[in-house]
PDB file of C-alpha atoms in Angstrom:
ATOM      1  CA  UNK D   1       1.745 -70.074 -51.119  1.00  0.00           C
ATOM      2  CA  UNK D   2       2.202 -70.858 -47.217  1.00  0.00           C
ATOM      3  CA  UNK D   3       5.566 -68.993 -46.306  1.00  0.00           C
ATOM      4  CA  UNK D   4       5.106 -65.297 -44.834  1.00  0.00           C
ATOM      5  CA  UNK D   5       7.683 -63.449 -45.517  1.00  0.00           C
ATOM      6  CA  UNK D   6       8.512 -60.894 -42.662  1.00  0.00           C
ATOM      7  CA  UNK D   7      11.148 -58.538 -41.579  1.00  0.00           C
ATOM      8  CA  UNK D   8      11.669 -59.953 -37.966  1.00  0.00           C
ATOM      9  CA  UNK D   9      10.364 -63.047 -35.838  1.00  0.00           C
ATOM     10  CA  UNK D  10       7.102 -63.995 -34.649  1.00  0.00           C
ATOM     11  CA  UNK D  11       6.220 -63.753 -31.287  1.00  0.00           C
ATOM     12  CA  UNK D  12       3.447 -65.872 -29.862  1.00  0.00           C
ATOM     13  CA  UNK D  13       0.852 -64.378 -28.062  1.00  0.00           C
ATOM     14  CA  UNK D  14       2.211 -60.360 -29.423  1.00  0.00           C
ATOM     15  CA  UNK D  15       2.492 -60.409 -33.112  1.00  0.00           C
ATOM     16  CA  UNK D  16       1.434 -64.011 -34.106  1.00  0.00           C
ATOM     17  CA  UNK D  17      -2.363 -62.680 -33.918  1.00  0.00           C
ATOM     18  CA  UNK D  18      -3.583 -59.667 -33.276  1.00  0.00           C
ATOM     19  CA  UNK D  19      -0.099 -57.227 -33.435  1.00  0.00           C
ATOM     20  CA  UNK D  20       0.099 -54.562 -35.362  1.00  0.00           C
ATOM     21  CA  UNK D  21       1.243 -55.049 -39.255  1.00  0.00           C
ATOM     22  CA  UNK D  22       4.287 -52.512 -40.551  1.00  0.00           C
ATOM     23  CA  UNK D  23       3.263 -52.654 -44.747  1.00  0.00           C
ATOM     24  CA  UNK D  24       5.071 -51.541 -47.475  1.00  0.00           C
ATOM     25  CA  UNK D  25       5.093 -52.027 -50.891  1.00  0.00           C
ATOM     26  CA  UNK D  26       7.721 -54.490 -51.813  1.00  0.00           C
ATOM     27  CA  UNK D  27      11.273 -55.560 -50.433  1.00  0.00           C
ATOM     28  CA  UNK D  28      12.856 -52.764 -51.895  1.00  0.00           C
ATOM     29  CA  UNK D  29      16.604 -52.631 -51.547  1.00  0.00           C
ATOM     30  CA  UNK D  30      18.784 -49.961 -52.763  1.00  0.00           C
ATOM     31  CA  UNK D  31      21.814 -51.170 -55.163  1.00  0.00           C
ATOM     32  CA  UNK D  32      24.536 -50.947 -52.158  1.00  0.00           C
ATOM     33  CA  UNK D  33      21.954 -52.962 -49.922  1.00  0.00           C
ATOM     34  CA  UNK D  34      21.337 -55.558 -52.837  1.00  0.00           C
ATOM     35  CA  UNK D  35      25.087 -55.894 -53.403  1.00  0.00           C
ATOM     36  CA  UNK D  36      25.633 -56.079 -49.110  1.00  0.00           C
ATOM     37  CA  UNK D  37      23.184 -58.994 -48.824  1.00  0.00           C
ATOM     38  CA  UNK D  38      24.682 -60.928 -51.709  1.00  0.00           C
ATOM     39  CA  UNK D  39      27.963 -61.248 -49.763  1.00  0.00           C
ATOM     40  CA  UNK D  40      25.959 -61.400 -46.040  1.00  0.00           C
ATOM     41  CA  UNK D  41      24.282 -64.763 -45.528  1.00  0.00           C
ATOM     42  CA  UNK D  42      21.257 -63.699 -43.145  1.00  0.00           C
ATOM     43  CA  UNK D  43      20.752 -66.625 -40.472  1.00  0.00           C
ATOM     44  CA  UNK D  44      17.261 -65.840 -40.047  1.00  0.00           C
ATOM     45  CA  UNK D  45      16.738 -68.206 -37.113  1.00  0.00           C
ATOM     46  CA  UNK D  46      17.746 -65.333 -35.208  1.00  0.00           C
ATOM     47  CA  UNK D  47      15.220 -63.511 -33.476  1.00  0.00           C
ATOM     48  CA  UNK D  48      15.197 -60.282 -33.762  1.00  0.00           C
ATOM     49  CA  UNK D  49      12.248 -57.259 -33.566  1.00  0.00           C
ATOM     50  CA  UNK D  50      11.384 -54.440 -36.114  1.00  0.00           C
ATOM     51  CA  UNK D  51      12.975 -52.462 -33.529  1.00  0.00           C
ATOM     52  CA  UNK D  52      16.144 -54.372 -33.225  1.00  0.00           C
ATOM     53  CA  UNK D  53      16.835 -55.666 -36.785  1.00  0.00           C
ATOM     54  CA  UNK D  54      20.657 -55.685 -36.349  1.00  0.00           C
ATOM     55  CA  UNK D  55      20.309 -59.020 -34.251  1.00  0.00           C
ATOM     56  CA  UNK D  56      19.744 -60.349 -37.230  1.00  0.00           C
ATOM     57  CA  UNK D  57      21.133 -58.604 -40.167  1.00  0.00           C
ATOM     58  CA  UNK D  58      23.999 -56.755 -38.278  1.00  0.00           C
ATOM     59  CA  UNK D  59      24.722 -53.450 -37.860  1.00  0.00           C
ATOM     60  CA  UNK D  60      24.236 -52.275 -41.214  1.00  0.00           C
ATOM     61  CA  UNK D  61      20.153 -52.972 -40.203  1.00  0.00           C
ATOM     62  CA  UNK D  62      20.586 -49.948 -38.320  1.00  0.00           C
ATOM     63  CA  UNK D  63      21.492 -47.522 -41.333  1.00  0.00           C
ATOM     64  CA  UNK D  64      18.132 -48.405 -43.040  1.00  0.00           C
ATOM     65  CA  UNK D  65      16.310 -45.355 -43.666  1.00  0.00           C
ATOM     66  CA  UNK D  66      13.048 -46.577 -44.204  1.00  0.00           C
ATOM     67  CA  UNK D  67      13.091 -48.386 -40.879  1.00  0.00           C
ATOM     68  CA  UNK D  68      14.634 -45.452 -39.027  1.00  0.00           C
ATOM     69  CA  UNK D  69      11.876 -43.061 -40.149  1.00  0.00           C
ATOM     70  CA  UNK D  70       9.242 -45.489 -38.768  1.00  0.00           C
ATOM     71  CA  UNK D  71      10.990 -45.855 -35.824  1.00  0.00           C
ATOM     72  CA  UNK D  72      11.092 -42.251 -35.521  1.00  0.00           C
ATOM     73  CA  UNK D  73       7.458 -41.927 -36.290  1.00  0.00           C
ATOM     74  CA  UNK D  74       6.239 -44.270 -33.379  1.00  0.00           C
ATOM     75  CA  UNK D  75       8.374 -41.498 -31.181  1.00  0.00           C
ATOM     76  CA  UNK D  76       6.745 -38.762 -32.549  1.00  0.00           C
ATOM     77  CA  UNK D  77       3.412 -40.250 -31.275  1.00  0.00           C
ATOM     78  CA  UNK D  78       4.675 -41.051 -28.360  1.00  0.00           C
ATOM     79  CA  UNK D  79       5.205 -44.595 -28.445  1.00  0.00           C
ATOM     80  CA  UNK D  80       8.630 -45.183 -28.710  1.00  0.00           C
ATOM     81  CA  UNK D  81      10.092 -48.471 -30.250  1.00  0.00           C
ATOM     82  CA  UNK D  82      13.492 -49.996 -27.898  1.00  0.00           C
ATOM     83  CA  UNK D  83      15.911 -50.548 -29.995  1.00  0.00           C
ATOM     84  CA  UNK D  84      17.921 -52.881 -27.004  1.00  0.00           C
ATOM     85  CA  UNK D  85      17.937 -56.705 -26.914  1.00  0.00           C
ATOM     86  CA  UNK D  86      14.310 -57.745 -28.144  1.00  0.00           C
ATOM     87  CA  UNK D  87      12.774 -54.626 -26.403  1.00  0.00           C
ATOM     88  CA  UNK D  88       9.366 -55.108 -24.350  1.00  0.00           C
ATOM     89  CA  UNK D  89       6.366 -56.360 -25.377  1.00  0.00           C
ATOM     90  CA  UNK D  90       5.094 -53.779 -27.854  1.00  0.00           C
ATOM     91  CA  UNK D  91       8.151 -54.316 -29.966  1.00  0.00           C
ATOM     92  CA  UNK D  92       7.083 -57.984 -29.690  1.00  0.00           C
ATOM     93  CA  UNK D  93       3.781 -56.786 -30.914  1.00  0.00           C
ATOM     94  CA  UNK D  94       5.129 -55.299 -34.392  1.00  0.00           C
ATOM     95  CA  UNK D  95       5.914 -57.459 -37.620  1.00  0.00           C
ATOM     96  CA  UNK D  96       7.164 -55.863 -40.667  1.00  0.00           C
ATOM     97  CA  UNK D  97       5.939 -57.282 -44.554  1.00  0.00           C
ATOM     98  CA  UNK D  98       5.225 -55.977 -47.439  1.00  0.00           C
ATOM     99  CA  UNK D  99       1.962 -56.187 -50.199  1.00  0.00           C
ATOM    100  CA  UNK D 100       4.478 -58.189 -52.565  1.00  0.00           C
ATOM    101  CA  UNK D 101       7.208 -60.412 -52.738  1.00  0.00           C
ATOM    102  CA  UNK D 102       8.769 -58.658 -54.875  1.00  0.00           C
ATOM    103  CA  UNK D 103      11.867 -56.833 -54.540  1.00  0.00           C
ATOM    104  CA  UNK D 104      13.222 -53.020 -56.711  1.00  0.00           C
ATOM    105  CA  UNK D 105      15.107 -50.293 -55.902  1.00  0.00           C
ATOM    106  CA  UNK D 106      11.862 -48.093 -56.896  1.00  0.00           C
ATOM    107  CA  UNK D 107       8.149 -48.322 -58.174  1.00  0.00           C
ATOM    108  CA  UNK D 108       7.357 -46.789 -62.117  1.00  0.00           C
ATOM    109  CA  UNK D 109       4.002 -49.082 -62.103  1.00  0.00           C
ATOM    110  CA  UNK D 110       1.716 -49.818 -59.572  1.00  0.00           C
ATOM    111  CA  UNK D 111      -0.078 -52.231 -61.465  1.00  0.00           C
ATOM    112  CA  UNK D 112       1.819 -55.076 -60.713  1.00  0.00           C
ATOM    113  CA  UNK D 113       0.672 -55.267 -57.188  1.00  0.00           C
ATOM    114  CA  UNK D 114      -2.970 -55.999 -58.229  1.00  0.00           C
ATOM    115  CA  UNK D 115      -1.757 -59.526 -59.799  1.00  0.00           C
ATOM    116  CA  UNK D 116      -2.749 -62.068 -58.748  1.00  0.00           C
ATOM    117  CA  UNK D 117       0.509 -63.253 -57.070  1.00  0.00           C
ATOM    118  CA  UNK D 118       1.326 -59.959 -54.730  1.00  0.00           C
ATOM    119  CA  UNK D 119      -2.540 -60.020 -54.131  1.00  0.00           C
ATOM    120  CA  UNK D 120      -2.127 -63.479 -52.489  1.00  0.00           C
ATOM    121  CA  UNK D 121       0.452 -62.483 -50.545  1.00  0.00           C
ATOM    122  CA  UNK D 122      -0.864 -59.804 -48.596  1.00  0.00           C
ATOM    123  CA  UNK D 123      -3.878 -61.497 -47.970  1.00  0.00           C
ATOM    124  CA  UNK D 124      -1.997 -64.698 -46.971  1.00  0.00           C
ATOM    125  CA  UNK D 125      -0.344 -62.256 -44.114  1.00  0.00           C
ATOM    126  CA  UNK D 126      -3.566 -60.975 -43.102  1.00  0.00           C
ATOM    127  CA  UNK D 127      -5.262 -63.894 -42.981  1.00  0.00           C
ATOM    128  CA  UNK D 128      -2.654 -65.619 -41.019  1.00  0.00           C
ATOM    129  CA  UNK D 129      -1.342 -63.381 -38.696  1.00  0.00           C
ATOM    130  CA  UNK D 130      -5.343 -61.089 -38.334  1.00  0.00           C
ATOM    131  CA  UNK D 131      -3.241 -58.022 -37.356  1.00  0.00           C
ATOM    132  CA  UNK D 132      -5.585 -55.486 -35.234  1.00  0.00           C
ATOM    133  CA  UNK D 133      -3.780 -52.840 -36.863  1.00  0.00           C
ATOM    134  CA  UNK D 134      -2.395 -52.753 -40.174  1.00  0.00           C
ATOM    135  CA  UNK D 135       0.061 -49.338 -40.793  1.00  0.00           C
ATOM    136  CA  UNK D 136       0.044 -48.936 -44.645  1.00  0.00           C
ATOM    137  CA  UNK D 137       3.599 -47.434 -45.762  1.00  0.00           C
ATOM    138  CA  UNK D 138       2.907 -46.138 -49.098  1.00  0.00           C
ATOM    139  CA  UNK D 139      -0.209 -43.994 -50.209  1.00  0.00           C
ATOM    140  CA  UNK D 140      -1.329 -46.295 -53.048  1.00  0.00           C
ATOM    141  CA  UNK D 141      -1.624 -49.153 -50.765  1.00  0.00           C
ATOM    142  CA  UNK D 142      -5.399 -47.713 -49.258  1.00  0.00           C
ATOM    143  CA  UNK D 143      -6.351 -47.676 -53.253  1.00  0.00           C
ATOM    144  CA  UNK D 144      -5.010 -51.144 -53.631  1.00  0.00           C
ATOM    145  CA  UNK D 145      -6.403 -52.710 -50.677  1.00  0.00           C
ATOM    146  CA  UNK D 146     -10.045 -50.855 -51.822  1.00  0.00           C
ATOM    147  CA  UNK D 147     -10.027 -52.273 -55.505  1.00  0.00           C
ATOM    148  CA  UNK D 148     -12.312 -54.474 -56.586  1.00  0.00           C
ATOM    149  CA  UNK D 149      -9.838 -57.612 -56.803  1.00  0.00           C
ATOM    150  CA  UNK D 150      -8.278 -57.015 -53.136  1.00  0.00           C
ATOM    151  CA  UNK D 151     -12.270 -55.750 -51.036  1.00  0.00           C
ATOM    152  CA  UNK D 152     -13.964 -58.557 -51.012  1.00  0.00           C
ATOM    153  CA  UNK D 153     -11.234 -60.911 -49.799  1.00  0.00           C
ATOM    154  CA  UNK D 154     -10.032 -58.479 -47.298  1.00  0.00           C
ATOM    155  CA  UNK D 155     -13.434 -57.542 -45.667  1.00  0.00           C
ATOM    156  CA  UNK D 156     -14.411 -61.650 -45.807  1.00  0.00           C
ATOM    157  CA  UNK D 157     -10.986 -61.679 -43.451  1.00  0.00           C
ATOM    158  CA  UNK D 158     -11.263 -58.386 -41.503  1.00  0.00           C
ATOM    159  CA  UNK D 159     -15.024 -58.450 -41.101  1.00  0.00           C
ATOM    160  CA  UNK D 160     -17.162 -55.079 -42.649  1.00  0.00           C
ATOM    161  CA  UNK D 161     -16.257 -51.431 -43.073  1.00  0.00           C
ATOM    162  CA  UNK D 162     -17.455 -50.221 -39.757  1.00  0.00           C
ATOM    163  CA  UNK D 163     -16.430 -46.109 -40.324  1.00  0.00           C
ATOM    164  CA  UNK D 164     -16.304 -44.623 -44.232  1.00  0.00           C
ATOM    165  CA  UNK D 165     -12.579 -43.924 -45.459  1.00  0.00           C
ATOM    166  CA  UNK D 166     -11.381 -40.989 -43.458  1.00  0.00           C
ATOM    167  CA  UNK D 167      -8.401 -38.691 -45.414  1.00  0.00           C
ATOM    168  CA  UNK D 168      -6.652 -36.053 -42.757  1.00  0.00           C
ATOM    169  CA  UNK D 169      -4.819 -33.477 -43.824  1.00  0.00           C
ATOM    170  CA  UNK D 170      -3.234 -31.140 -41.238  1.00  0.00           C
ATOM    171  CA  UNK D 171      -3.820 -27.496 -43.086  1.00  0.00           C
ATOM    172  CA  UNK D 172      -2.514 -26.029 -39.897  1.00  0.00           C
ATOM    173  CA  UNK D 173       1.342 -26.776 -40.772  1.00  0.00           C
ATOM    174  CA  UNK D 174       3.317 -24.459 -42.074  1.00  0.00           C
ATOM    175  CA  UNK D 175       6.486 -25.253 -42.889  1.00  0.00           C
ATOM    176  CA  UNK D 176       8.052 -26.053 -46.222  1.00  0.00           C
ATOM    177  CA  UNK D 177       7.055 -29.392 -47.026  1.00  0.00           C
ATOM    178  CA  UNK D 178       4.097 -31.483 -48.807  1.00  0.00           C
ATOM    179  CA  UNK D 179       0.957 -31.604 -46.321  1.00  0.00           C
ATOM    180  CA  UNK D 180       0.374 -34.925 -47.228  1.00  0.00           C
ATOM    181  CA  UNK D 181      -3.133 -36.753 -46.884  1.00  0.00           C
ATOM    182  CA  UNK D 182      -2.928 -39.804 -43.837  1.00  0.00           C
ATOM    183  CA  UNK D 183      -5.748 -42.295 -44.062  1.00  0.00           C
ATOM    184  CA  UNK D 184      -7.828 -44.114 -41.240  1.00  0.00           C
ATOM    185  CA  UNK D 185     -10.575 -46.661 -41.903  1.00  0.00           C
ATOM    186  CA  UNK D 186     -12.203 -49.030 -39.368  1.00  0.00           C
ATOM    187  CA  UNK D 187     -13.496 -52.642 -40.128  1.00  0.00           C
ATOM    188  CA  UNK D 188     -14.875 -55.013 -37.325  1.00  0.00           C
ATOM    189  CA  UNK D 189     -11.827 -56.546 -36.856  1.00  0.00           C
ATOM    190  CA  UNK D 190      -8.796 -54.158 -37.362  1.00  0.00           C
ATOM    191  CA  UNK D 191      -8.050 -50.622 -38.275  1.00  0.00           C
ATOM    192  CA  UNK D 192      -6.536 -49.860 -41.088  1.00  0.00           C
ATOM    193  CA  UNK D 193      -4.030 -46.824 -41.702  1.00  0.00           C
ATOM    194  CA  UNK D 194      -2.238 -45.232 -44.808  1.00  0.00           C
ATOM    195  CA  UNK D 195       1.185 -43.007 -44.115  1.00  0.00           C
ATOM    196  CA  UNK D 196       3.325 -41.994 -47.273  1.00  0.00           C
ATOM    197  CA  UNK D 197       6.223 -44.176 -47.856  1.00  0.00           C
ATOM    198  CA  UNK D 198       8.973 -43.690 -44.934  1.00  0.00           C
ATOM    199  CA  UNK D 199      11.885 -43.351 -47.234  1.00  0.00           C
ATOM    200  CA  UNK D 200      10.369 -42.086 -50.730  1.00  0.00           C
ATOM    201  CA  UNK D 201       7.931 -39.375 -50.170  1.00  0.00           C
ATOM    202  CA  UNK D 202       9.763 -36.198 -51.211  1.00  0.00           C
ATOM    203  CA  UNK D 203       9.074 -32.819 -49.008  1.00  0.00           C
ATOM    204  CA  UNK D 204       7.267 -35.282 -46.190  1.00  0.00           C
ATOM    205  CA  UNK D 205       8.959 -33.833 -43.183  1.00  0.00           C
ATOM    206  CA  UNK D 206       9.048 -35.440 -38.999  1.00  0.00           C
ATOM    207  CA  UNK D 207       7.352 -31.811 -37.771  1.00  0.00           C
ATOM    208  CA  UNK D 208       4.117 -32.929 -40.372  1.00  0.00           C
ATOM    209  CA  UNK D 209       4.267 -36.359 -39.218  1.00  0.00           C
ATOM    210  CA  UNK D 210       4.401 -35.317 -35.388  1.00  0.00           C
ATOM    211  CA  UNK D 211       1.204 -33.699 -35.931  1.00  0.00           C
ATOM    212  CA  UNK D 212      -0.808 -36.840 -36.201  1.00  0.00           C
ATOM    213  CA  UNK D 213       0.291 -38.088 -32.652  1.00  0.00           C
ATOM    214  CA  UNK D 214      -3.243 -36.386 -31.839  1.00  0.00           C
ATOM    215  CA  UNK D 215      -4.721 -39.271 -34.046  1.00  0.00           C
ATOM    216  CA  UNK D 216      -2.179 -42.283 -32.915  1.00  0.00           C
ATOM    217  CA  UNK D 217      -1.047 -41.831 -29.608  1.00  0.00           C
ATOM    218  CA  UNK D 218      -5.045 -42.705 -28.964  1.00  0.00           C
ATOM    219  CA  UNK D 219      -5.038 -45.752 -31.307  1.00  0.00           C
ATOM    220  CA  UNK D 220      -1.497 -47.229 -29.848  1.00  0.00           C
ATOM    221  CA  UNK D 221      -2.843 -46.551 -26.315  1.00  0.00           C
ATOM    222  CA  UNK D 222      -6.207 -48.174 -26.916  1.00  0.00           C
ATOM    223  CA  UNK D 223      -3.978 -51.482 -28.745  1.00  0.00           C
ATOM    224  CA  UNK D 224      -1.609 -51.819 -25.824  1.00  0.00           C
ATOM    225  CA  UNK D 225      -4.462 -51.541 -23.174  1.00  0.00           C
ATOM    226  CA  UNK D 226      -6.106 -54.362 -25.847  1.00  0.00           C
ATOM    227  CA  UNK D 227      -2.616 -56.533 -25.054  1.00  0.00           C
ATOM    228  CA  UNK D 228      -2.148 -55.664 -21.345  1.00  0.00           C
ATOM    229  CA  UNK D 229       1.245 -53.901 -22.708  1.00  0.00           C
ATOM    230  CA  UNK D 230       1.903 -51.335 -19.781  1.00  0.00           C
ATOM    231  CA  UNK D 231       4.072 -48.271 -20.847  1.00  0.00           C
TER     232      UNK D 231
END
């Protein structure tokens, strides 16, 4: 297996090496999407960002809801994406994939995505592209990437666990909704973060996920000053 398979372009010298890795589970299309694409033929020598999919895919890219939280979440932390053209530099920086290959309108069984196959393909991504951040969009994905079948292989790429696995919780919200758990862990290469998935976490509200700009405004600030991105 040698073909990535990404949501947007590469950029040399912003998300070739270094950028920071969008990751979801699979390339999960609802049924009106699946049907769209089947009559749509994607030219994907078009360059376009995460930010900026419809350059690509047309303006149904920008009805996505899993994209649109994201997007939204990098605003709540104050680092908002530009959605205009190909945006700046740290939209440059940002390249979208997913653990698998695969592609369902939802997950019953997370099982599959410690074969063999969807193993290799994550790790082909990291070891390829060496992202200094990787944003995990799904909360099994810290439990997959810390099995026994995934560890070794990562850590031989990313270098060691430098800080222990780190679950924040923000008791302090109040609102209806789930207080979900967010995940941070540090290796000597790349930090690694788990959100709940962007478009399938039920009762996971923007005002929760606001509340951890405290913990990613600093790590966004500290990767742009690592890429000379100015604000």
């Amino acid at each position: 297996m040698t073909k990535l398979n990404l949501g947007n372009a590469i950029f040399k010298g912003w998300n070739d090496q270094e950028g920071i890795m969008i990751c979801g589970y699979e390339w999960g299309e609802s049924k009106a999407d699946q049907e769209q694409s089947e009559e749509i033929e994607v030219d994907f020598s078009i360059e376009c960002t995460f930010s900026n999919k419809a350059l690509r895919y047309g303006e149904r890219a920008k009805t996505w809801p899993y994209d649109n939280n994201i997007k939204k979440w990098f605003a709540l932390w104050g680092h908002a994406l530009d959605e205009e053209g190909l945006g700046g530099d740290f939209d440059k920086s940002l390249v979208q994939t997913n653990w698998a290959i695969t592609c369902n309108h939802n997950i019953k069984d997370y099982s599959p995505f410690l074969e063999p196959e969807a193993i290799d393909n994550f790790l082909l991504h990291v070891e390829t592209l060496k992202p200094k951040i990787i944003i995990f969009i799904g909360r099994q994905l810290i439990d997959l990437l810390r099995s026994n079948k995934v560890w070794d292989r990562f850590t031989k790429i990313m270098g060691n666990e430098i800080t222990p696995l780190k679950r924040v919780q923000k008791t302090e919200y109040q609102d209806k909704g789930t207080k979900f758990n967010i995940f941070f862990n540090d290796f000597e290469k790349c930090k690694v973060i788990c959100f709940p998935h962007a478009s399938g976490s039920r009762g996971l509200s923007d005002k929760y996920i606001a509340l951890y700009e405290k913990e990613m405004n600093p790590i966004l600030s500290e990767f742009k000053q690592y890429k000379r991105i100015a604000d």
